[in-house]
Amino acid sequence: MNEVLLNNEFFIEIKQCPITSIILIINVLIWFNHFAYDISTEKVSFNYKEIIGGQYWRVISSTFSHSNIIHLILNSISIWNTSKIEIIKGSYYYFKYNHYIGYSCVCFGLLVIYIKLITNSIISYYPFLCLIYSCFMIKNASIIGHFNGIIIGALINIDLFEKYLPINKNSFYVITLIIFICFIINLYKTLPNLTIFKFNNNNNNNNNGNINFLKCFP
C-alpha cells in the first residue's frame, strides 16, 4: 500500500517540489487559524502606517494571509500550477525569490518566470490579461501589488538579482534565519500580550491543567 502511494503521480510531484508543498500547507493552516479565531485581515495586512509604527511582522504575515476561501483557493491553484519552476530550477531558486511580495504578487511573479521557462520570453501579455481580469473579478485585489509581482518576475528573468546581488546558498539561509528571528522579536515586542501556548489551571487549583494552542496572530 505504501509503495503504491509513493509511486502515485501526485506524491511524486510533491517530492519533486517540497517548497511549493510546504508553502501551500502554511497558507492553508494560517487561513484556518484566522477563520477559527475570526481574525480580521486588517490585523495581519500590509499597512504602511502600522509597519512604520513598529509592526514589521506585517511584511511577512500579509504574505501568507488571505481574505477569504476563494482568495486562498485561487492563489493555491496558481502556486501549484507554477511548481514546475521548482522542479526545473530547484528548490533553492524557487525559495530564494519568494519573500516579502505578498502571495498574490508572488503568483504573478512566478507566472512571468514560468512563461520564460516554456517560451523563452522575458515577459508576455498573459500576466497583464490576468491583471486586468483580477481588477474586475476579484474584490479589493491589490492591483499595484500584482503589477509589482510582474515587474519582479521580469527582473528575475533578466538575471538582475544574480548580477547585482550575488549570494550563495549558505549565506541565503543565514540571512533568512536572521530575518525570521527579527520577525519573532518584533512580533512579541509590538504585541507583548501574545503567547503561543497558555497554561490554564482548572477550578480546583491543583497542578493539572490544559495547554491550549492560541492563535498565531492577534
JSON list of C-alpha atoms in Angstrom, two decimals:
[
{"chain": "A", "resi": 1, "resn": "MET", "atom": "CA", "xyz": [0.00, 0.00, 0.00]},
{"chain": "A", "resi": 2, "resn": "ASN", "atom": "CA", "xyz": [2.80, 2.40, 0.94]},
{"chain": "A", "resi": 3, "resn": "GLU", "atom": "CA", "xyz": [4.65, 1.59, -2.29]},
{"chain": "A", "resi": 4, "resn": "VAL", "atom": "CA", "xyz": [1.51, 2.36, -4.31]},
{"chain": "A", "resi": 5, "resn": "LEU", "atom": "CA", "xyz": [1.15, 5.74, -2.59]},
{"chain": "A", "resi": 6, "resn": "LEU", "atom": "CA", "xyz": [4.83, 6.61, -3.03]},
{"chain": "A", "resi": 7, "resn": "ASN", "atom": "CA", "xyz": [4.63, 5.73, -6.73]},
{"chain": "A", "resi": 8, "resn": "ASN", "atom": "CA", "xyz": [1.47, 7.77, -7.20]},
{"chain": "A", "resi": 9, "resn": "GLU", "atom": "CA", "xyz": [1.97, 10.65, -9.63]},
{"chain": "A", "resi": 10, "resn": "PHE", "atom": "CA", "xyz": [0.63, 13.19, -7.14]},
{"chain": "A", "resi": 11, "resn": "PHE", "atom": "CA", "xyz": [3.04, 12.12, -4.39]},
{"chain": "A", "resi": 12, "resn": "ILE", "atom": "CA", "xyz": [5.91, 12.09, -6.87]},
{"chain": "A", "resi": 13, "resn": "GLU", "atom": "CA", "xyz": [5.15, 15.72, -7.72]},
{"chain": "A", "resi": 14, "resn": "ILE", "atom": "CA", "xyz": [5.07, 16.60, -4.02]},
{"chain": "A", "resi": 15, "resn": "LYS", "atom": "CA", "xyz": [8.52, 15.05, -3.55]},
{"chain": "A", "resi": 16, "resn": "GLN", "atom": "CA", "xyz": [9.82, 16.96, -6.57]},
{"chain": "A", "resi": 17, "resn": "CYS", "atom": "CA", "xyz": [8.60, 20.33, -5.29]},
{"chain": "A", "resi": 18, "resn": "PRO", "atom": "CA", "xyz": [8.77, 20.26, -1.46]},
{"chain": "A", "resi": 19, "resn": "ILE", "atom": "CA", "xyz": [9.00, 24.06, -1.03]},
{"chain": "A", "resi": 20, "resn": "THR", "atom": "CA", "xyz": [5.82, 24.58, -3.05]},
{"chain": "A", "resi": 21, "resn": "SER", "atom": "CA", "xyz": [4.05, 21.94, -0.97]},
{"chain": "A", "resi": 22, "resn": "ILE", "atom": "CA", "xyz": [5.24, 23.45, 2.33]},
{"chain": "A", "resi": 23, "resn": "ILE", "atom": "CA", "xyz": [4.15, 26.95, 1.28]},
{"chain": "A", "resi": 24, "resn": "LEU", "atom": "CA", "xyz": [0.71, 25.65, 0.31]},
{"chain": "A", "resi": 25, "resn": "ILE", "atom": "CA", "xyz": [0.35, 23.93, 3.68]},
{"chain": "A", "resi": 26, "resn": "ILE", "atom": "CA", "xyz": [1.43, 27.09, 5.53]},
{"chain": "A", "resi": 27, "resn": "ASN", "atom": "CA", "xyz": [-1.09, 29.19, 3.61]},
{"chain": "A", "resi": 28, "resn": "VAL", "atom": "CA", "xyz": [-3.94, 26.75, 4.34]},
{"chain": "A", "resi": 29, "resn": "LEU", "atom": "CA", "xyz": [-3.06, 26.39, 8.04]},
{"chain": "A", "resi": 30, "resn": "ILE", "atom": "CA", "xyz": [-2.84, 30.15, 8.54]},
{"chain": "A", "resi": 31, "resn": "TRP", "atom": "CA", "xyz": [-6.18, 30.67, 6.78]},
{"chain": "A", "resi": 32, "resn": "PHE", "atom": "CA", "xyz": [-7.85, 28.07, 9.00]},
{"chain": "A", "resi": 33, "resn": "ASN", "atom": "CA", "xyz": [-6.26, 29.72, 12.04]},
{"chain": "A", "resi": 34, "resn": "HIS", "atom": "CA", "xyz": [-7.66, 33.12, 11.03]},
{"chain": "A", "resi": 35, "resn": "PHE", "atom": "CA", "xyz": [-11.05, 31.60, 10.26]},
{"chain": "A", "resi": 36, "resn": "ALA", "atom": "CA", "xyz": [-11.25, 29.67, 13.53]},
{"chain": "A", "resi": 37, "resn": "TYR", "atom": "CA", "xyz": [-10.37, 32.72, 15.65]},
{"chain": "A", "resi": 38, "resn": "ASP", "atom": "CA", "xyz": [-12.22, 35.23, 13.46]},
{"chain": "A", "resi": 39, "resn": "ILE", "atom": "CA", "xyz": [-9.09, 37.31, 12.90]},
{"chain": "A", "resi": 40, "resn": "SER", "atom": "CA", "xyz": [-9.68, 40.40, 10.79]},
{"chain": "A", "resi": 41, "resn": "THR", "atom": "CA", "xyz": [-7.46, 40.87, 7.74]},
{"chain": "A", "resi": 42, "resn": "GLU", "atom": "CA", "xyz": [-6.78, 44.39, 8.98]},
{"chain": "A", "resi": 43, "resn": "LYS", "atom": "CA", "xyz": [-4.72, 42.92, 11.82]},
{"chain": "A", "resi": 44, "resn": "VAL", "atom": "CA", "xyz": [-2.36, 40.98, 9.53]},
{"chain": "A", "resi": 45, "resn": "SER", "atom": "CA", "xyz": [-2.41, 43.04, 6.32]},
{"chain": "A", "resi": 46, "resn": "PHE", "atom": "CA", "xyz": [0.43, 45.08, 4.86]},
{"chain": "A", "resi": 47, "resn": "ASN", "atom": "CA", "xyz": [-0.21, 48.60, 6.13]},
{"chain": "A", "resi": 48, "resn": "TYR", "atom": "CA", "xyz": [2.38, 51.35, 5.77]},
{"chain": "A", "resi": 49, "resn": "LYS", "atom": "CA", "xyz": [1.31, 53.28, 8.87]},
{"chain": "A", "resi": 50, "resn": "GLU", "atom": "CA", "xyz": [1.33, 50.22, 11.13]},
{"chain": "A", "resi": 51, "resn": "ILE", "atom": "CA", "xyz": [4.67, 48.97, 9.77]},
{"chain": "A", "resi": 52, "resn": "ILE", "atom": "CA", "xyz": [6.33, 52.35, 10.26]},
{"chain": "A", "resi": 53, "resn": "GLY", "atom": "CA", "xyz": [4.82, 52.28, 13.76]},
{"chain": "A", "resi": 54, "resn": "GLY", "atom": "CA", "xyz": [6.88, 49.19, 14.55]},
{"chain": "A", "resi": 55, "resn": "GLN", "atom": "CA", "xyz": [4.76, 46.23, 13.44]},
{"chain": "A", "resi": 56, "resn": "TYR", "atom": "CA", "xyz": [7.35, 45.00, 10.93]},
{"chain": "A", "resi": 57, "resn": "TRP", "atom": "CA", "xyz": [5.99, 41.45, 11.16]},
{"chain": "A", "resi": 58, "resn": "ARG", "atom": "CA", "xyz": [3.11, 42.58, 8.92]},
{"chain": "A", "resi": 59, "resn": "VAL", "atom": "CA", "xyz": [5.54, 42.37, 5.98]},
{"chain": "A", "resi": 60, "resn": "ILE", "atom": "CA", "xyz": [5.54, 38.59, 6.45]},
{"chain": "A", "resi": 61, "resn": "SER", "atom": "CA", "xyz": [2.06, 37.99, 7.86]},
{"chain": "A", "resi": 62, "resn": "SER", "atom": "CA", "xyz": [0.44, 39.72, 4.88]},
{"chain": "A", "resi": 63, "resn": "THR", "atom": "CA", "xyz": [2.30, 37.37, 2.53]},
{"chain": "A", "resi": 64, "resn": "PHE", "atom": "CA", "xyz": [0.66, 34.25, 3.92]},
{"chain": "A", "resi": 65, "resn": "SER", "atom": "CA", "xyz": [-2.78, 35.66, 4.78]},
{"chain": "A", "resi": 66, "resn": "HIS", "atom": "CA", "xyz": [-5.91, 35.54, 2.62]},
{"chain": "A", "resi": 67, "resn": "SER", "atom": "CA", "xyz": [-9.14, 37.50, 2.90]},
{"chain": "A", "resi": 68, "resn": "ASN", "atom": "CA", "xyz": [-11.49, 34.56, 2.18]},
{"chain": "A", "resi": 69, "resn": "ILE", "atom": "CA", "xyz": [-11.62, 30.95, 0.96]},
{"chain": "A", "resi": 70, "resn": "ILE", "atom": "CA", "xyz": [-11.92, 31.97, -2.71]},
{"chain": "A", "resi": 71, "resn": "HIS", "atom": "CA", "xyz": [-8.77, 34.08, -2.39]},
{"chain": "A", "resi": 72, "resn": "LEU", "atom": "CA", "xyz": [-6.97, 31.10, -0.83]},
{"chain": "A", "resi": 73, "resn": "ILE", "atom": "CA", "xyz": [-8.14, 28.63, -3.49]},
{"chain": "A", "resi": 74, "resn": "LEU", "atom": "CA", "xyz": [-7.19, 30.89, -6.43]},
{"chain": "A", "resi": 75, "resn": "ASN", "atom": "CA", "xyz": [-3.73, 31.54, -5.01]},
{"chain": "A", "resi": 76, "resn": "SER", "atom": "CA", "xyz": [-3.21, 27.87, -4.16]},
{"chain": "A", "resi": 77, "resn": "ILE", "atom": "CA", "xyz": [-4.07, 26.84, -7.74]},
{"chain": "A", "resi": 78, "resn": "SER", "atom": "CA", "xyz": [-1.70, 29.47, -9.11]},
{"chain": "A", "resi": 79, "resn": "ILE", "atom": "CA", "xyz": [1.11, 28.38, -6.79]},
{"chain": "A", "resi": 80, "resn": "TRP", "atom": "CA", "xyz": [0.72, 24.70, -7.71]},
{"chain": "A", "resi": 81, "resn": "ASN", "atom": "CA", "xyz": [0.50, 25.45, -11.43]},
{"chain": "A", "resi": 82, "resn": "THR", "atom": "CA", "xyz": [3.89, 27.19, -11.25]},
{"chain": "A", "resi": 83, "resn": "SER", "atom": "CA", "xyz": [5.50, 24.40, -9.21]},
{"chain": "A", "resi": 84, "resn": "LYS", "atom": "CA", "xyz": [7.40, 23.31, -12.33]},
{"chain": "A", "resi": 85, "resn": "ILE", "atom": "CA", "xyz": [9.72, 26.25, -11.66]},
{"chain": "A", "resi": 86, "resn": "GLU", "atom": "CA", "xyz": [10.96, 24.43, -8.56]},
{"chain": "A", "resi": 87, "resn": "ILE", "atom": "CA", "xyz": [11.24, 21.15, -10.48]},
{"chain": "A", "resi": 88, "resn": "ILE", "atom": "CA", "xyz": [13.26, 22.75, -13.30]},
{"chain": "A", "resi": 89, "resn": "LYS", "atom": "CA", "xyz": [15.33, 25.29, -11.34]},
{"chain": "A", "resi": 90, "resn": "GLY", "atom": "CA", "xyz": [15.47, 23.57, -7.96]},
{"chain": "A", "resi": 91, "resn": "SER", "atom": "CA", "xyz": [14.04, 24.38, -4.51]},
{"chain": "A", "resi": 92, "resn": "TYR", "atom": "CA", "xyz": [16.76, 26.93, -3.72]},
{"chain": "A", "resi": 93, "resn": "TYR", "atom": "CA", "xyz": [15.98, 29.05, -6.78]},
{"chain": "A", "resi": 94, "resn": "TYR", "atom": "CA", "xyz": [12.25, 28.92, -6.11]},
{"chain": "A", "resi": 95, "resn": "PHE", "atom": "CA", "xyz": [12.59, 29.72, -2.42]},
{"chain": "A", "resi": 96, "resn": "LYS", "atom": "CA", "xyz": [15.14, 32.44, -3.00]},
{"chain": "A", "resi": 97, "resn": "TYR", "atom": "CA", "xyz": [12.64, 34.82, -4.61]},
{"chain": "A", "resi": 98, "resn": "ASN", "atom": "CA", "xyz": [9.53, 34.02, -2.59]},
{"chain": "A", "resi": 99, "resn": "HIS", "atom": "CA", "xyz": [9.91, 36.59, 0.18]},
{"chain": "A", "resi": 100, "resn": "TYR", "atom": "CA", "xyz": [8.02, 39.75, 1.06]},
{"chain": "A", "resi": 101, "resn": "ILE", "atom": "CA", "xyz": [5.96, 40.29, -2.08]},
{"chain": "A", "resi": 102, "resn": "GLY", "atom": "CA", "xyz": [2.56, 39.11, -0.84]},
{"chain": "A", "resi": 103, "resn": "TYR", "atom": "CA", "xyz": [1.30, 35.82, -2.20]},
{"chain": "A", "resi": 104, "resn": "SER", "atom": "CA", "xyz": [-0.96, 37.06, -4.96]},
{"chain": "A", "resi": 105, "resn": "CYS", "atom": "CA", "xyz": [2.01, 39.13, -6.05]},
{"chain": "A", "resi": 106, "resn": "VAL", "atom": "CA", "xyz": [4.31, 36.11, -5.76]},
{"chain": "A", "resi": 107, "resn": "CYS", "atom": "CA", "xyz": [1.93, 34.19, -8.03]},
{"chain": "A", "resi": 108, "resn": "PHE", "atom": "CA", "xyz": [2.19, 36.89, -10.71]},
{"chain": "A", "resi": 109, "resn": "GLY", "atom": "CA", "xyz": [5.97, 36.90, -10.42]},
{"chain": "A", "resi": 110, "resn": "LEU", "atom": "CA", "xyz": [6.11, 33.10, -10.68]},
{"chain": "A", "resi": 111, "resn": "LEU", "atom": "CA", "xyz": [3.78, 33.24, -13.68]},
{"chain": "A", "resi": 112, "resn": "VAL", "atom": "CA", "xyz": [6.20, 35.55, -15.52]},
{"chain": "A", "resi": 113, "resn": "ILE", "atom": "CA", "xyz": [9.13, 33.27, -14.64]},
{"chain": "A", "resi": 114, "resn": "TYR", "atom": "CA", "xyz": [7.20, 30.16, -15.72]},
{"chain": "A", "resi": 115, "resn": "ILE", "atom": "CA", "xyz": [6.29, 31.72, -19.08]},
{"chain": "A", "resi": 116, "resn": "LYS", "atom": "CA", "xyz": [10.00, 32.40, -19.73]},
{"chain": "A", "resi": 117, "resn": "LEU", "atom": "CA", "xyz": [10.83, 28.76, -18.98]},
{"chain": "A", "resi": 118, "resn": "ILE", "atom": "CA", "xyz": [8.35, 27.46, -21.56]},
{"chain": "A", "resi": 119, "resn": "THR", "atom": "CA", "xyz": [8.54, 30.23, -24.22]},
{"chain": "A", "resi": 120, "resn": "ASN", "atom": "CA", "xyz": [11.95, 31.86, -23.58]},
{"chain": "A", "resi": 121, "resn": "SER", "atom": "CA", "xyz": [10.19, 35.22, -23.48]},
{"chain": "A", "resi": 122, "resn": "ILE", "atom": "CA", "xyz": [11.22, 37.64, -20.72]},
{"chain": "A", "resi": 123, "resn": "ILE", "atom": "CA", "xyz": [7.65, 38.90, -20.41]},
{"chain": "A", "resi": 124, "resn": "SER", "atom": "CA", "xyz": [4.39, 38.34, -22.30]},
{"chain": "A", "resi": 125, "resn": "TYR", "atom": "CA", "xyz": [0.89, 39.77, -22.48]},
{"chain": "A", "resi": 126, "resn": "TYR", "atom": "CA", "xyz": [-0.66, 36.88, -20.50]},
{"chain": "A", "resi": 127, "resn": "PRO", "atom": "CA", "xyz": [0.21, 38.20, -16.98]},
{"chain": "A", "resi": 128, "resn": "PHE", "atom": "CA", "xyz": [-1.30, 41.55, -17.94]},
{"chain": "A", "resi": 129, "resn": "LEU", "atom": "CA", "xyz": [-4.51, 39.82, -19.05]},
{"chain": "A", "resi": 130, "resn": "CYS", "atom": "CA", "xyz": [-4.61, 38.13, -15.63]},
{"chain": "A", "resi": 131, "resn": "LEU", "atom": "CA", "xyz": [-4.01, 41.54, -14.03]},
{"chain": "A", "resi": 132, "resn": "ILE", "atom": "CA", "xyz": [-6.96, 43.07, -15.92]},
{"chain": "A", "resi": 133, "resn": "TYR", "atom": "CA", "xyz": [-9.12, 40.06, -15.03]},
{"chain": "A", "resi": 134, "resn": "SER", "atom": "CA", "xyz": [-8.29, 40.44, -11.33]},
{"chain": "A", "resi": 135, "resn": "CYS", "atom": "CA", "xyz": [-9.26, 44.14, -11.50]},
{"chain": "A", "resi": 136, "resn": "PHE", "atom": "CA", "xyz": [-12.82, 43.32, -12.50]},
{"chain": "A", "resi": 137, "resn": "MET", "atom": "CA", "xyz": [-13.42, 39.88, -10.99]},
{"chain": "A", "resi": 138, "resn": "ILE", "atom": "CA", "xyz": [-11.67, 39.93, -7.60]},
{"chain": "A", "resi": 139, "resn": "LYS", "atom": "CA", "xyz": [-12.92, 42.31, -4.93]},
{"chain": "A", "resi": 140, "resn": "ASN", "atom": "CA", "xyz": [-10.24, 44.52, -3.32]},
{"chain": "A", "resi": 141, "resn": "ALA", "atom": "CA", "xyz": [-7.49, 42.97, -5.45]},
{"chain": "A", "resi": 142, "resn": "SER", "atom": "CA", "xyz": [-4.10, 44.58, -4.91]},
{"chain": "A", "resi": 143, "resn": "ILE", "atom": "CA", "xyz": [-3.50, 45.87, -8.43]},
{"chain": "A", "resi": 144, "resn": "ILE", "atom": "CA", "xyz": [-0.27, 47.65, -7.53]},
{"chain": "A", "resi": 145, "resn": "GLY", "atom": "CA", "xyz": [0.96, 44.56, -5.72]},
{"chain": "A", "resi": 146, "resn": "HIS", "atom": "CA", "xyz": [0.12, 42.27, -8.65]},
{"chain": "A", "resi": 147, "resn": "PHE", "atom": "CA", "xyz": [1.83, 44.65, -11.08]},
{"chain": "A", "resi": 148, "resn": "ASN", "atom": "CA", "xyz": [4.90, 44.71, -8.83]},
{"chain": "A", "resi": 149, "resn": "GLY", "atom": "CA", "xyz": [4.91, 40.92, -8.98]},
{"chain": "A", "resi": 150, "resn": "ILE", "atom": "CA", "xyz": [5.05, 41.09, -12.79]},
{"chain": "A", "resi": 151, "resn": "ILE", "atom": "CA", "xyz": [7.93, 43.57, -12.63]},
{"chain": "A", "resi": 152, "resn": "ILE", "atom": "CA", "xyz": [9.85, 41.46, -10.10]},
{"chain": "A", "resi": 153, "resn": "GLY", "atom": "CA", "xyz": [9.34, 38.37, -12.28]},
{"chain": "A", "resi": 154, "resn": "ALA", "atom": "CA", "xyz": [10.69, 40.23, -15.34]},
{"chain": "A", "resi": 155, "resn": "LEU", "atom": "CA", "xyz": [13.72, 41.45, -13.36]},
{"chain": "A", "resi": 156, "resn": "ILE", "atom": "CA", "xyz": [14.45, 37.88, -12.25]},
{"chain": "A", "resi": 157, "resn": "ASN", "atom": "CA", "xyz": [14.13, 36.73, -15.88]},
{"chain": "A", "resi": 158, "resn": "ILE", "atom": "CA", "xyz": [16.90, 39.11, -16.95]},
{"chain": "A", "resi": 159, "resn": "ASP", "atom": "CA", "xyz": [19.06, 37.85, -14.04]},
{"chain": "A", "resi": 160, "resn": "LEU", "atom": "CA", "xyz": [19.24, 41.31, -12.48]},
{"chain": "A", "resi": 161, "resn": "PHE", "atom": "CA", "xyz": [19.39, 39.95, -8.92]},
{"chain": "A", "resi": 162, "resn": "GLU", "atom": "CA", "xyz": [22.00, 37.35, -9.83]},
{"chain": "A", "resi": 163, "resn": "LYS", "atom": "CA", "xyz": [24.25, 40.06, -11.31]},
{"chain": "A", "resi": 164, "resn": "TYR", "atom": "CA", "xyz": [23.98, 42.73, -8.62]},
{"chain": "A", "resi": 165, "resn": "LEU", "atom": "CA", "xyz": [23.03, 40.69, -5.53]},
{"chain": "A", "resi": 166, "resn": "PRO", "atom": "CA", "xyz": [25.33, 37.64, -5.67]},
{"chain": "A", "resi": 167, "resn": "ILE", "atom": "CA", "xyz": [24.52, 35.25, -2.83]},
{"chain": "A", "resi": 168, "resn": "ASN", "atom": "CA", "xyz": [25.30, 31.59, -2.19]},
{"chain": "A", "resi": 169, "resn": "LYS", "atom": "CA", "xyz": [23.04, 29.05, -0.53]},
{"chain": "A", "resi": 170, "resn": "ASN", "atom": "CA", "xyz": [24.66, 29.15, 2.90]},
{"chain": "A", "resi": 171, "resn": "SER", "atom": "CA", "xyz": [24.55, 32.92, 3.26]},
{"chain": "A", "resi": 172, "resn": "PHE", "atom": "CA", "xyz": [20.98, 32.95, 1.94]},
{"chain": "A", "resi": 173, "resn": "TYR", "atom": "CA", "xyz": [19.81, 30.55, 4.64]},
{"chain": "A", "resi": 174, "resn": "VAL", "atom": "CA", "xyz": [21.68, 32.52, 7.33]},
{"chain": "A", "resi": 175, "resn": "ILE", "atom": "CA", "xyz": [20.02, 35.76, 6.19]},
{"chain": "A", "resi": 176, "resn": "THR", "atom": "CA", "xyz": [16.62, 34.04, 6.11]},
{"chain": "A", "resi": 177, "resn": "LEU", "atom": "CA", "xyz": [17.14, 32.76, 9.68]},
{"chain": "A", "resi": 178, "resn": "ILE", "atom": "CA", "xyz": [18.16, 36.23, 10.89]},
{"chain": "A", "resi": 179, "resn": "ILE", "atom": "CA", "xyz": [15.08, 37.78, 9.26]},
{"chain": "A", "resi": 180, "resn": "PHE", "atom": "CA", "xyz": [12.85, 35.16, 10.88]},
{"chain": "A", "resi": 181, "resn": "ILE", "atom": "CA", "xyz": [14.38, 35.79, 14.32]},
{"chain": "A", "resi": 182, "resn": "CYS", "atom": "CA", "xyz": [13.89, 39.55, 13.88]},
{"chain": "A", "resi": 183, "resn": "PHE", "atom": "CA", "xyz": [10.29, 38.84, 12.85]},
{"chain": "A", "resi": 184, "resn": "ILE", "atom": "CA", "xyz": [9.61, 36.89, 16.07]},
{"chain": "A", "resi": 185, "resn": "ILE", "atom": "CA", "xyz": [11.32, 39.51, 18.27]},
{"chain": "A", "resi": 186, "resn": "ASN", "atom": "CA", "xyz": [9.35, 42.33, 16.66]},
{"chain": "A", "resi": 187, "resn": "LEU", "atom": "CA", "xyz": [6.10, 40.37, 16.94]},
{"chain": "A", "resi": 188, "resn": "TYR", "atom": "CA", "xyz": [6.50, 39.95, 20.70]},
{"chain": "A", "resi": 189, "resn": "LYS", "atom": "CA", "xyz": [7.78, 43.48, 21.19]},
{"chain": "A", "resi": 190, "resn": "THR", "atom": "CA", "xyz": [4.80, 45.11, 19.47]},
{"chain": "A", "resi": 191, "resn": "LEU", "atom": "CA", "xyz": [2.30, 42.59, 20.91]},
{"chain": "A", "resi": 192, "resn": "PRO", "atom": "CA", "xyz": [3.55, 41.87, 24.47]},
{"chain": "A", "resi": 193, "resn": "ASN", "atom": "CA", "xyz": [0.37, 40.01, 25.43]},
{"chain": "A", "resi": 194, "resn": "LEU", "atom": "CA", "xyz": [0.71, 37.48, 22.62]},
{"chain": "A", "resi": 195, "resn": "THR", "atom": "CA", "xyz": [1.58, 33.94, 23.69]},
{"chain": "A", "resi": 196, "resn": "ILE", "atom": "CA", "xyz": [1.97, 30.82, 21.63]},
{"chain": "A", "resi": 197, "resn": "PHE", "atom": "CA", "xyz": [0.95, 28.47, 24.43]},
{"chain": "A", "resi": 198, "resn": "LYS", "atom": "CA", "xyz": [-1.11, 29.20, 27.51]},
{"chain": "A", "resi": 199, "resn": "PHE", "atom": "CA", "xyz": [-1.34, 27.04, 30.60]},
{"chain": "A", "resi": 200, "resn": "ASN", "atom": "CA", "xyz": [-4.77, 27.23, 32.23]},
{"chain": "A", "resi": 201, "resn": "ASN", "atom": "CA", "xyz": [-5.26, 25.83, 35.75]},
{"chain": "A", "resi": 202, "resn": "ASN", "atom": "CA", "xyz": [-8.59, 24.21, 36.44]},
{"chain": "A", "resi": 203, "resn": "ASN", "atom": "CA", "xyz": [-11.08, 25.38, 39.05]},
{"chain": "A", "resi": 204, "resn": "ASN", "atom": "CA", "xyz": [-9.67, 23.06, 41.72]},
{"chain": "A", "resi": 205, "resn": "ASN", "atom": "CA", "xyz": [-6.35, 24.96, 41.71]},
{"chain": "A", "resi": 206, "resn": "ASN", "atom": "CA", "xyz": [-4.34, 21.79, 41.53]},
{"chain": "A", "resi": 207, "resn": "ASN", "atom": "CA", "xyz": [-1.34, 21.08, 39.35]},
{"chain": "A", "resi": 208, "resn": "ASN", "atom": "CA", "xyz": [-3.35, 19.69, 36.50]},
{"chain": "A", "resi": 209, "resn": "GLY", "atom": "CA", "xyz": [-4.14, 21.94, 33.60]},
{"chain": "A", "resi": 210, "resn": "ASN", "atom": "CA", "xyz": [-4.78, 22.22, 29.89]},
{"chain": "A", "resi": 211, "resn": "ILE", "atom": "CA", "xyz": [-2.35, 23.51, 27.34]},
{"chain": "A", "resi": 212, "resn": "ASN", "atom": "CA", "xyz": [-4.22, 25.33, 24.60]},
{"chain": "A", "resi": 213, "resn": "PHE", "atom": "CA", "xyz": [-2.71, 26.42, 21.33]},
{"chain": "A", "resi": 214, "resn": "LEU", "atom": "CA", "xyz": [-3.60, 30.06, 20.77]},
{"chain": "A", "resi": 215, "resn": "LYS", "atom": "CA", "xyz": [-3.91, 32.00, 17.57]},
{"chain": "A", "resi": 216, "resn": "CYS", "atom": "CA", "xyz": [-0.73, 32.89, 15.73]},
{"chain": "A", "resi": 217, "resn": "PHE", "atom": "CA", "xyz": [-1.73, 36.47, 15.09]},
{"chain": "A", "resi": 218, "resn": "PRO", "atom": "CA", "xyz": [-3.76, 38.94, 17.18]}
]
